[in-house]
Tab-separated table of C-alpha atoms and ligand atoms in Angstrom:
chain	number	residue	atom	x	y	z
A	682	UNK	CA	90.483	-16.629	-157.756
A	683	UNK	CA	88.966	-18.392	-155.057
A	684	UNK	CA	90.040	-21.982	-154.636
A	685	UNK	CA	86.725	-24.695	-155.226
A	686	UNK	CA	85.371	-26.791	-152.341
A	687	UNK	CA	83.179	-29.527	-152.620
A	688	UNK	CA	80.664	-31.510	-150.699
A	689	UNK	CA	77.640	-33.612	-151.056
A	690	UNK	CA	74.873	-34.694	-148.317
A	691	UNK	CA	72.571	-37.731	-148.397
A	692	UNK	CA	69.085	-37.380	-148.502
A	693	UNK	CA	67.785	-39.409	-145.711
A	694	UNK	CA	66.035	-37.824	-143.566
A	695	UNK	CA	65.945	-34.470	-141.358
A	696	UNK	CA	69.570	-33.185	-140.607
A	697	UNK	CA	69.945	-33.349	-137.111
A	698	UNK	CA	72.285	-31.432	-134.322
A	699	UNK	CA	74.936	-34.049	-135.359
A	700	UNK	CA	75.195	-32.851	-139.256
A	701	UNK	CA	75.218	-29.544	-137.866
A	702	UNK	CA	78.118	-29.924	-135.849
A	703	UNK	CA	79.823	-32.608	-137.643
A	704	UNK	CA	79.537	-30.957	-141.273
A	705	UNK	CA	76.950	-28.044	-141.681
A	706	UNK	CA	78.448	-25.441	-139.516
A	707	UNK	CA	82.335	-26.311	-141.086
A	708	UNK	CA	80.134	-25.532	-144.874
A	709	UNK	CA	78.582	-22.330	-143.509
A	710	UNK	CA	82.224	-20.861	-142.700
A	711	UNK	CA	83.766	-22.109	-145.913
A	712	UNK	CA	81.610	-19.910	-147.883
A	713	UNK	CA	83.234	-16.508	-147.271
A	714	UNK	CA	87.070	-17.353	-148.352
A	715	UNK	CA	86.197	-20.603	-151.421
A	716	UNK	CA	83.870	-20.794	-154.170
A	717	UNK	CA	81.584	-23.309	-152.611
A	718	UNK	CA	79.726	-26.272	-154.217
A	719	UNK	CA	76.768	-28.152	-152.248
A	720	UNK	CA	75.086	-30.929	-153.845
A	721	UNK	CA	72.561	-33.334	-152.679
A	722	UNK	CA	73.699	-36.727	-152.807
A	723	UNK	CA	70.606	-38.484	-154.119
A	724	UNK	CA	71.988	-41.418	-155.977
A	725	UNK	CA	74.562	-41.991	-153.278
A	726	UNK	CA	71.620	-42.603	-150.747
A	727	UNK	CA	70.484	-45.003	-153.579
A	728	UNK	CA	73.132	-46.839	-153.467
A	729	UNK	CA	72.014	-47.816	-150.204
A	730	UNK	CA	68.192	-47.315	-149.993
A	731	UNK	CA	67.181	-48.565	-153.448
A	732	UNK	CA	64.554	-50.547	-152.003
A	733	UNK	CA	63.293	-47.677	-150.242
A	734	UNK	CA	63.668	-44.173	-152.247
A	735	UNK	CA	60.288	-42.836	-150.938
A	736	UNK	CA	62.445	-41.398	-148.462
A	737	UNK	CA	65.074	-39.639	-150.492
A	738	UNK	CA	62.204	-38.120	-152.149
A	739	UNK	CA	60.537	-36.909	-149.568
A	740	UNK	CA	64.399	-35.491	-148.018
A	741	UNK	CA	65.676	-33.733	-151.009
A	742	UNK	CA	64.285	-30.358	-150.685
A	743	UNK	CA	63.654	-30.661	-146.675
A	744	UNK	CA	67.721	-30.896	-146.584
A	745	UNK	CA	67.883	-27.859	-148.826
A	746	UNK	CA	65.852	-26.213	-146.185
A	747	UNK	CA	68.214	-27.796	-143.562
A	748	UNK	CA	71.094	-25.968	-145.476
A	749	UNK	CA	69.547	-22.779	-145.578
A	750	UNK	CA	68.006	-22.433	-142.070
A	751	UNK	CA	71.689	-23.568	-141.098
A	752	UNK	CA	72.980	-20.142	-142.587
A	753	UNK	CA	74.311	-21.533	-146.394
A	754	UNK	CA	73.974	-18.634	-147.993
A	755	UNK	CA	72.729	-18.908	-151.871
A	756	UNK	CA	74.509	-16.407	-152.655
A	757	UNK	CA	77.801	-17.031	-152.253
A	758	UNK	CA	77.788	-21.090	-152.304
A	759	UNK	CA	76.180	-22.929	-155.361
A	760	UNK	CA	73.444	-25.913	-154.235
A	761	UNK	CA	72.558	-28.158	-156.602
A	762	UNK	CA	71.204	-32.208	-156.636
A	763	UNK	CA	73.729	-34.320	-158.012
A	764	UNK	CA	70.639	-36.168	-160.134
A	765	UNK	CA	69.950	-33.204	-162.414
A	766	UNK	CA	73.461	-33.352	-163.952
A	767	UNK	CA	73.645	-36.678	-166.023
A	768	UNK	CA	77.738	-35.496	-166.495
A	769	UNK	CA	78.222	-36.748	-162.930
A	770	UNK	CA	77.135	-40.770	-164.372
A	771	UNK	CA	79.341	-40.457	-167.896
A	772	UNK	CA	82.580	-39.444	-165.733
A	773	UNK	CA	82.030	-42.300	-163.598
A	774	UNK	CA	81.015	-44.318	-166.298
A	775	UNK	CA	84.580	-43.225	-168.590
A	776	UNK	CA	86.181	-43.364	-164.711
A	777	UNK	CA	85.441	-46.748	-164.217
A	778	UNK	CA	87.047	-48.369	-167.246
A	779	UNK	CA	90.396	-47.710	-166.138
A	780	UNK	CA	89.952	-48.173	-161.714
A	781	UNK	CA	91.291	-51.292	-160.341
A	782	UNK	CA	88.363	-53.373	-158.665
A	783	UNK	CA	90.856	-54.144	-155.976
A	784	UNK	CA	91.002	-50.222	-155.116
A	785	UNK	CA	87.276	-50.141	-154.345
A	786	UNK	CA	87.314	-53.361	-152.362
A	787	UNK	CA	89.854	-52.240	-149.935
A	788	UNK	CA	87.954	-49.239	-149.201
A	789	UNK	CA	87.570	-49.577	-145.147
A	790	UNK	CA	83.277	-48.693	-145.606
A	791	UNK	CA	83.123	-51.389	-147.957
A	792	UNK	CA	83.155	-53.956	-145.559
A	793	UNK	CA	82.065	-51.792	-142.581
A	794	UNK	CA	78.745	-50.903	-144.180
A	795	UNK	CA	77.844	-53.963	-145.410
A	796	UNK	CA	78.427	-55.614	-141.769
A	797	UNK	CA	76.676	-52.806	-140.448
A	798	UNK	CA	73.542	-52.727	-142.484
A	799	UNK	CA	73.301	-56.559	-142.626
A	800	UNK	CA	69.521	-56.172	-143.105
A	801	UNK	CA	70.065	-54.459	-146.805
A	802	UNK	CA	71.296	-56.259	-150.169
A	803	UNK	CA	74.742	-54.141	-150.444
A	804	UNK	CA	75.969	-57.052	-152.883
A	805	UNK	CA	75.302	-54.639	-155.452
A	806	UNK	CA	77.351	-52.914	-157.937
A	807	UNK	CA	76.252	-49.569	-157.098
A	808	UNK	CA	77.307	-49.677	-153.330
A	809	UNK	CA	80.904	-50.787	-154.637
A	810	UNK	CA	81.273	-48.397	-157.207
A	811	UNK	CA	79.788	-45.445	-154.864
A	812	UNK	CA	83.606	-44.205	-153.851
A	813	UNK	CA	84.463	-43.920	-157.857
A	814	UNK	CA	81.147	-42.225	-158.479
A	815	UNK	CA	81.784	-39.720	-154.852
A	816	UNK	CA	85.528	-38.852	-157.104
A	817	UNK	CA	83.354	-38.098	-160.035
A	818	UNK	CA	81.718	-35.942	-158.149
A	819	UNK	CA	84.877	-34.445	-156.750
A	820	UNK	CA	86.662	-34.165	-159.836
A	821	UNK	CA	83.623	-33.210	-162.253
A	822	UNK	CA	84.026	-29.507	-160.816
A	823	UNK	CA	88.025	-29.734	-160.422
A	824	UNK	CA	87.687	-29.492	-156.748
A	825	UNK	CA	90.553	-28.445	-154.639
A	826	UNK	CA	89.491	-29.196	-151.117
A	827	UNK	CA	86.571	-31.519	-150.005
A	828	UNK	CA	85.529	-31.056	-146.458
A	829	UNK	CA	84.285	-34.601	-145.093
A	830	UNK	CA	84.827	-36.632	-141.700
A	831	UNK	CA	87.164	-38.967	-140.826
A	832	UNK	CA	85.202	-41.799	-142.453
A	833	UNK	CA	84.922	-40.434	-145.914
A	834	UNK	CA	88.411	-39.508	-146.040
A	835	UNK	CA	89.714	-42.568	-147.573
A	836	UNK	CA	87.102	-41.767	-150.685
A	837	UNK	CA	89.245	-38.930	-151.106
A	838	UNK	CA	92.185	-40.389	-151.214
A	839	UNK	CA	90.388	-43.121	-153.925
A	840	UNK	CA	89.490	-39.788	-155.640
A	841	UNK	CA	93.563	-38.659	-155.872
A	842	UNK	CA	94.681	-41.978	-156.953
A	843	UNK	CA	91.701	-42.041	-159.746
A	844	UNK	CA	92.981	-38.138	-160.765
A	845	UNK	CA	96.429	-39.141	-161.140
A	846	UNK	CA	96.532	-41.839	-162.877
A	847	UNK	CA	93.456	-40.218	-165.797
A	848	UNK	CA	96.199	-37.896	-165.939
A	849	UNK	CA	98.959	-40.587	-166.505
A	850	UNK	CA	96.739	-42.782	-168.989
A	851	UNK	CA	95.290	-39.329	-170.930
A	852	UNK	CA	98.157	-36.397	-170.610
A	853	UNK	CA	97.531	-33.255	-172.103
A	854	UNK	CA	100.115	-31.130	-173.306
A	855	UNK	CA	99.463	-27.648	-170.996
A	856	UNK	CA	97.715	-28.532	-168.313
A	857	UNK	CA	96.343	-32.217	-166.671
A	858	UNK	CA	92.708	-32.714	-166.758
A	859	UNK	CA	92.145	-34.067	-163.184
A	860	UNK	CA	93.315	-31.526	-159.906
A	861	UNK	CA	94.194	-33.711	-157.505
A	862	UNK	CA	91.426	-32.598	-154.373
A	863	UNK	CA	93.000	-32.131	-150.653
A	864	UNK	CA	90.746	-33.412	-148.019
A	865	UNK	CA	89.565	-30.924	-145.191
A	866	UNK	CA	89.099	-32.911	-142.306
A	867	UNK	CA	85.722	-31.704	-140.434
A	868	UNK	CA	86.449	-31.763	-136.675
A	869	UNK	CA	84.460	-35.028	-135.608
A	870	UNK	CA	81.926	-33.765	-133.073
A	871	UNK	CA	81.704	-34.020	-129.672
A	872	UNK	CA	78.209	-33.997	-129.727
A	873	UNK	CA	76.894	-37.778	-129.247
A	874	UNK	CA	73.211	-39.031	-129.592
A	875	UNK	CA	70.826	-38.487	-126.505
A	876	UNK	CA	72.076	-42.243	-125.508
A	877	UNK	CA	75.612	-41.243	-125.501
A	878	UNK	CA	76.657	-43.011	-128.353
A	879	UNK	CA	77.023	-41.566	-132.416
A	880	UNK	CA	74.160	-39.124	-133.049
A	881	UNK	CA	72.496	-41.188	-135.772
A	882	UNK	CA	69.172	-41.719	-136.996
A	883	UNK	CA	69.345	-45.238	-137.002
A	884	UNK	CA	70.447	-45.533	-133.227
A	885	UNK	CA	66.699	-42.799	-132.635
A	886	UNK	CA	68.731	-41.009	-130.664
A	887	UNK	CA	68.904	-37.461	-132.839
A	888	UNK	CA	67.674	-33.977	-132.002
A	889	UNK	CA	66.236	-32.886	-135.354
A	890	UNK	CA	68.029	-28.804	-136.528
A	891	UNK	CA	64.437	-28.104	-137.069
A	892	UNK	CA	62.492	-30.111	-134.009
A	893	UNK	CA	59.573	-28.604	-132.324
A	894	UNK	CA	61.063	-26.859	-129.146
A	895	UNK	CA	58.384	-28.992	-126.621
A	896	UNK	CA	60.056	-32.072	-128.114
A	897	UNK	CA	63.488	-31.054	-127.726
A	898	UNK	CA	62.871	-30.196	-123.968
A	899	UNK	CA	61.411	-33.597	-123.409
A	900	UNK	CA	64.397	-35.213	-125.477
A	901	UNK	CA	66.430	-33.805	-123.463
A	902	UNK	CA	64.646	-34.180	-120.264
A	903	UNK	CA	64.367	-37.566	-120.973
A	904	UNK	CA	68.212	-38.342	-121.637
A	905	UNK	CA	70.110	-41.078	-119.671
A	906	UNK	CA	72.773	-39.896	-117.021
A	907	UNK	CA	75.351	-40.988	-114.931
A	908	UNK	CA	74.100	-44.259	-114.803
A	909	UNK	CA	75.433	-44.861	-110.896
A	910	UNK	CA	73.528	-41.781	-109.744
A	911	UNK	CA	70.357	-43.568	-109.032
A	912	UNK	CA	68.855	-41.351	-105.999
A	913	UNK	CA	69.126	-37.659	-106.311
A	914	UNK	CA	71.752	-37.483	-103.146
A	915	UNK	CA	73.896	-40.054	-104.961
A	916	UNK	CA	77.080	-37.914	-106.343
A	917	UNK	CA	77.515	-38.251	-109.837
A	918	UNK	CA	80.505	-38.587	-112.155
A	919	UNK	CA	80.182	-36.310	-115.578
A	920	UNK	CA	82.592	-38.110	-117.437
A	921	UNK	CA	79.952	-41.149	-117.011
A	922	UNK	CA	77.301	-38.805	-118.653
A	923	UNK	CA	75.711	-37.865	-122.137
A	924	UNK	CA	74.341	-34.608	-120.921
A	925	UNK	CA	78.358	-33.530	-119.540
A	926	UNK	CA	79.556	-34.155	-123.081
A	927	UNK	CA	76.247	-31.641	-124.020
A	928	UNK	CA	77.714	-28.908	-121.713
A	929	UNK	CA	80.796	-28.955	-123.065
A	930	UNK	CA	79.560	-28.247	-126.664
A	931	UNK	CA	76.983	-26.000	-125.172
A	932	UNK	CA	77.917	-24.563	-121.966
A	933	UNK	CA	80.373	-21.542	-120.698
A	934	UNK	CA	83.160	-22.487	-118.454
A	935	UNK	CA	81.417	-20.943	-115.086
A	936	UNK	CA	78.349	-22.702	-116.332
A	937	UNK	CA	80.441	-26.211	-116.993
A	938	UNK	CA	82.066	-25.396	-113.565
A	939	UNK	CA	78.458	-25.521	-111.924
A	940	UNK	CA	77.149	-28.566	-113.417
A	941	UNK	CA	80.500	-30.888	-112.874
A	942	UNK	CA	80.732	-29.231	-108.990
A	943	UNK	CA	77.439	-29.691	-108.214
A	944	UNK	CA	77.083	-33.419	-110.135
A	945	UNK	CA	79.828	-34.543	-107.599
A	946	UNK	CA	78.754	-33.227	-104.776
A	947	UNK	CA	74.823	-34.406	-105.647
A	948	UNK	CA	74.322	-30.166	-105.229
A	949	UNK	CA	71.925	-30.610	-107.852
A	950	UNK	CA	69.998	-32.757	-109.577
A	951	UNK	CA	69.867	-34.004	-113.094
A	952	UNK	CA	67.223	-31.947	-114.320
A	953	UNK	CA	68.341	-28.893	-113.069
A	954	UNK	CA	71.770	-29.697	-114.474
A	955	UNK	CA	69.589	-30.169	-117.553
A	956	UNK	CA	68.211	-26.971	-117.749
A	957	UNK	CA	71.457	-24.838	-118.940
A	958	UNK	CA	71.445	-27.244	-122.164
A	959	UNK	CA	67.929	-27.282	-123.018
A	960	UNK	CA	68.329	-23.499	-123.110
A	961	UNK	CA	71.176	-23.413	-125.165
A	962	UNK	CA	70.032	-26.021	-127.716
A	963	UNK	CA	66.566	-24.118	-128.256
A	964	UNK	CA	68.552	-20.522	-128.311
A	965	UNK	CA	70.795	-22.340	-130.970
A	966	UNK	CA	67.733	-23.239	-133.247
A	967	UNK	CA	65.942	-20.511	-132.964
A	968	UNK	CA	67.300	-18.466	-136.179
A	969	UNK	CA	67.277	-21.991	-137.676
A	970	UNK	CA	63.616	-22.263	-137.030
A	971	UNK	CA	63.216	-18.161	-138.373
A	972	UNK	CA	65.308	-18.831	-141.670
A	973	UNK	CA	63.472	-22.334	-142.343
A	974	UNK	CA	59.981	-20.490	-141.637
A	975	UNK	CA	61.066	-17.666	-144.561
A	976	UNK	CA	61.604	-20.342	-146.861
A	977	UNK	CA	58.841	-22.919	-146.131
A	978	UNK	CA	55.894	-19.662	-146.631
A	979	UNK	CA	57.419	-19.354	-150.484
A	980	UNK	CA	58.465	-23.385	-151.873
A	981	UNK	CA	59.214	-21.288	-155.581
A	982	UNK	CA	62.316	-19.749	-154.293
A	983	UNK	CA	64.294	-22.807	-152.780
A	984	UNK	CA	63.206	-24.270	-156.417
A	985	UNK	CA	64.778	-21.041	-157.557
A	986	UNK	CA	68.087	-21.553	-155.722
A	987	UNK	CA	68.591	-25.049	-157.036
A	988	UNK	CA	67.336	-24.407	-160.120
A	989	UNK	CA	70.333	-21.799	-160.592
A	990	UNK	CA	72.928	-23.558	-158.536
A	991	UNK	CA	72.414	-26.740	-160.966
A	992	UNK	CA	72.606	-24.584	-164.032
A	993	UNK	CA	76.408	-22.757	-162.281
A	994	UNK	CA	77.115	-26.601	-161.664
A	995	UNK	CA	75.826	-27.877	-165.011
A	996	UNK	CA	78.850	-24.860	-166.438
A	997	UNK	CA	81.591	-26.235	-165.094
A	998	UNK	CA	80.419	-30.119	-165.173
A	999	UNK	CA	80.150	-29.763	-169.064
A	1000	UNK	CA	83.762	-27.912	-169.744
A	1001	UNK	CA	85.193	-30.637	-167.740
A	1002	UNK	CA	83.408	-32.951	-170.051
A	1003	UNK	CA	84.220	-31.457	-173.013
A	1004	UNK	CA	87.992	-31.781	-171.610
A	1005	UNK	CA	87.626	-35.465	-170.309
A	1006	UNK	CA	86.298	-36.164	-174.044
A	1007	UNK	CA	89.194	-34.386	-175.738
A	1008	UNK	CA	91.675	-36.294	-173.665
A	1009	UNK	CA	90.425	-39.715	-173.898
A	1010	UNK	CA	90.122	-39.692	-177.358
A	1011	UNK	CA	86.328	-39.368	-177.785
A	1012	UNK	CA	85.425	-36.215	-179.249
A	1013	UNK	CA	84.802	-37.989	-182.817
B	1061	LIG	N1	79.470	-40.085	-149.790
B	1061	LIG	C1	79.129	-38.942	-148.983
B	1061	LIG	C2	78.322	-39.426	-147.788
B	1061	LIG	O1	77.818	-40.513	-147.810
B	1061	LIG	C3	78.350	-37.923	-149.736
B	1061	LIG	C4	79.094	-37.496	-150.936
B	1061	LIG	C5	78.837	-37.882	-152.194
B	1061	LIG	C6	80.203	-36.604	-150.992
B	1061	LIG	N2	79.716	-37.299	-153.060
B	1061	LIG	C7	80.553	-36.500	-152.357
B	1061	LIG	C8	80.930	-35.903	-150.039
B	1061	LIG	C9	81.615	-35.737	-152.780
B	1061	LIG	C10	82.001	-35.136	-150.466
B	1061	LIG	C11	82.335	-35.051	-151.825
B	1061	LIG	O2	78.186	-38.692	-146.841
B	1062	SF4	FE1	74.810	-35.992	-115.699
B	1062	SF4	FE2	74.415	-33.551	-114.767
B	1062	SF4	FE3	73.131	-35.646	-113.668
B	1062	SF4	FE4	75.738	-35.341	-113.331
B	1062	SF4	S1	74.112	-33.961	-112.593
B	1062	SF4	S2	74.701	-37.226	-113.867
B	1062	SF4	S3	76.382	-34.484	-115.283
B	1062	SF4	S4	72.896	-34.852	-115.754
């Protein structure tokens, strides 16, 4: 049988080049060899934008789109929205009786978060809990590898300790409950925001999977270089510029050659260095933009697909349940 993977997504917005290359592409190669689970993450991005959810609303099925266009195939991975399965809140709920507070407040985005998005009220108990309710998610569907980047691998180590010791406080004779999940580190990109620093909505510094190619050419066109090369027959240093850590996501060696020759040698200016890229982001999206068109001219079938992923999900969600129940003592 094909070994489960798991991962979930916020809702906040649309994906950009940065999801694709830091997550999206790893989920679209996962689906040939495991049996693939893809949920959106709506009360996650709660836990952070409950004054706002407008936006989650507006994100859910955009991101499914996101998915698709990207090259998940329904077929062979299972999408669903975490929301529509109430199983996901009673294992976090029975989870969260027996997890240490201190095991959530060490959790490095604990603190990091909160510093970082000073402007929200994150004194909540929702954003604490959110690394107990991301292992109910994990261990809900028995998951044996959870693909994530670096900064949501301590959740999954959170997720372990929480398995192991439901297994220690509620054995079963056979066979344990809770499989322990491995993580499956996602490559951090290389690609960086337009500015150079994390591609990240926040910083407005993305290149939406789905923008409008006009906009991407002026994004692009418009992106700070080498900041000493101020007249075009000033040499130039790549490793001082955003668009060099483009080419070497984007470009071919000979290409790469070109551009880092001809920046030091001010051969060539900085838009015609910019050209190569701008071709190879739009040539990139374009069976994005043909998938996502497909699926935007008929609404009722990405409905469809989540409709059926949540009832595969809502399967294996409510055996675990029924086992969780057993174990603990509650199936009176
Ligand atoms: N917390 C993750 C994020 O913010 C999303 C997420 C929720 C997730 N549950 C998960 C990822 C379970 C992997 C597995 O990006
Ligand atoms: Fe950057 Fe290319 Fe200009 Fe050099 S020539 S500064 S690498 S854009």
């Amino acid at each position: 049988m094909r070994s489960r993977v798991l991962s979930g997504m916020r809702p906040t917005g649309a994906l950009h080049l940065g999801h694709y290359h830091g997550a999206l592409k790893n989920w679209v190669a996962l689906q040939d060899q495991h049996d693939c689970f893809y949920f959106v993450a709506d009360w996650h991005a709660l836990t952070t934008d409950y004054q706002n959810p407008g936006q989650i609303e507006a994100s859910v099925y955009e991101m499914v789109i996101d998915w698709l266009a990207a090259g998940i195939d329904p077929d062979k991975a299972t999408l669903f929205i975490q929301s529509r399965l109430p199983e996901h809140a009673e294992l976090f709920t029975l989870l969260a009786m027996s997890t240490p507070l201190s095991w959530l407040e060490r959790v490095p985005s604990y603190k990091d978060q909160m510093g970082r998005l000073a402007d929200r009220e994150l004194g909540t108990y929702g954003f604490l809990g959110y690394p107990l309710l991301q292992a109910a998610d994990i261990l809900i569907y028995k998951a044996s590898y959870v693909p994530v980047g670096e900064d949501q691998a301590p959740h999954v180590e959170i997720t372990r300790e929480v398995a192991r010791r439901f297994n220690h406080l509620y054995p079963r004779g056979d066979k344990p409950v809770m499989t322990e999940p491995a993580t499956l580190l996602t490559q951090t990109a290389r690609l960086p925001g337009l500015d150079g620093q994390k591609m990240s909505k926040s910083y407005g510094n993305t290149i939406a999977m789905r923008e409008e190619p006009a906009m991407v050419e002026q994004k692009i066109r418009r992106m700070p270089t080498d900041p000493q090369r101020v007249r075009r027959s000033d040499p130039g240093e790549p490793e001082r510029c955003p668009v060099w850590q483009f080419h070497q996501l984007y470009s071919d060696e000979a290409t790469q050659a070109w551009a880092a020759q001809g920046c030091r040698s001010a051969g060539i200016g900085c838009l015609d260095c910019k050209q190569p890229v701008i071709a190879a982001v739009l040539r990139e999206q374009q069976p994005w933009r043909e998938r996502a068109e497909a699926y935007l001219a008929n609404p009722k079938q990405i409905q469809w697909i989540v409709e059926i992923g949540t009832e595969r999900a809502r399967t294996v969600a409510k055996q675990t349940m029924k086992e969780v129940r057993d174990a603990m003592g509650l199936a009176y």
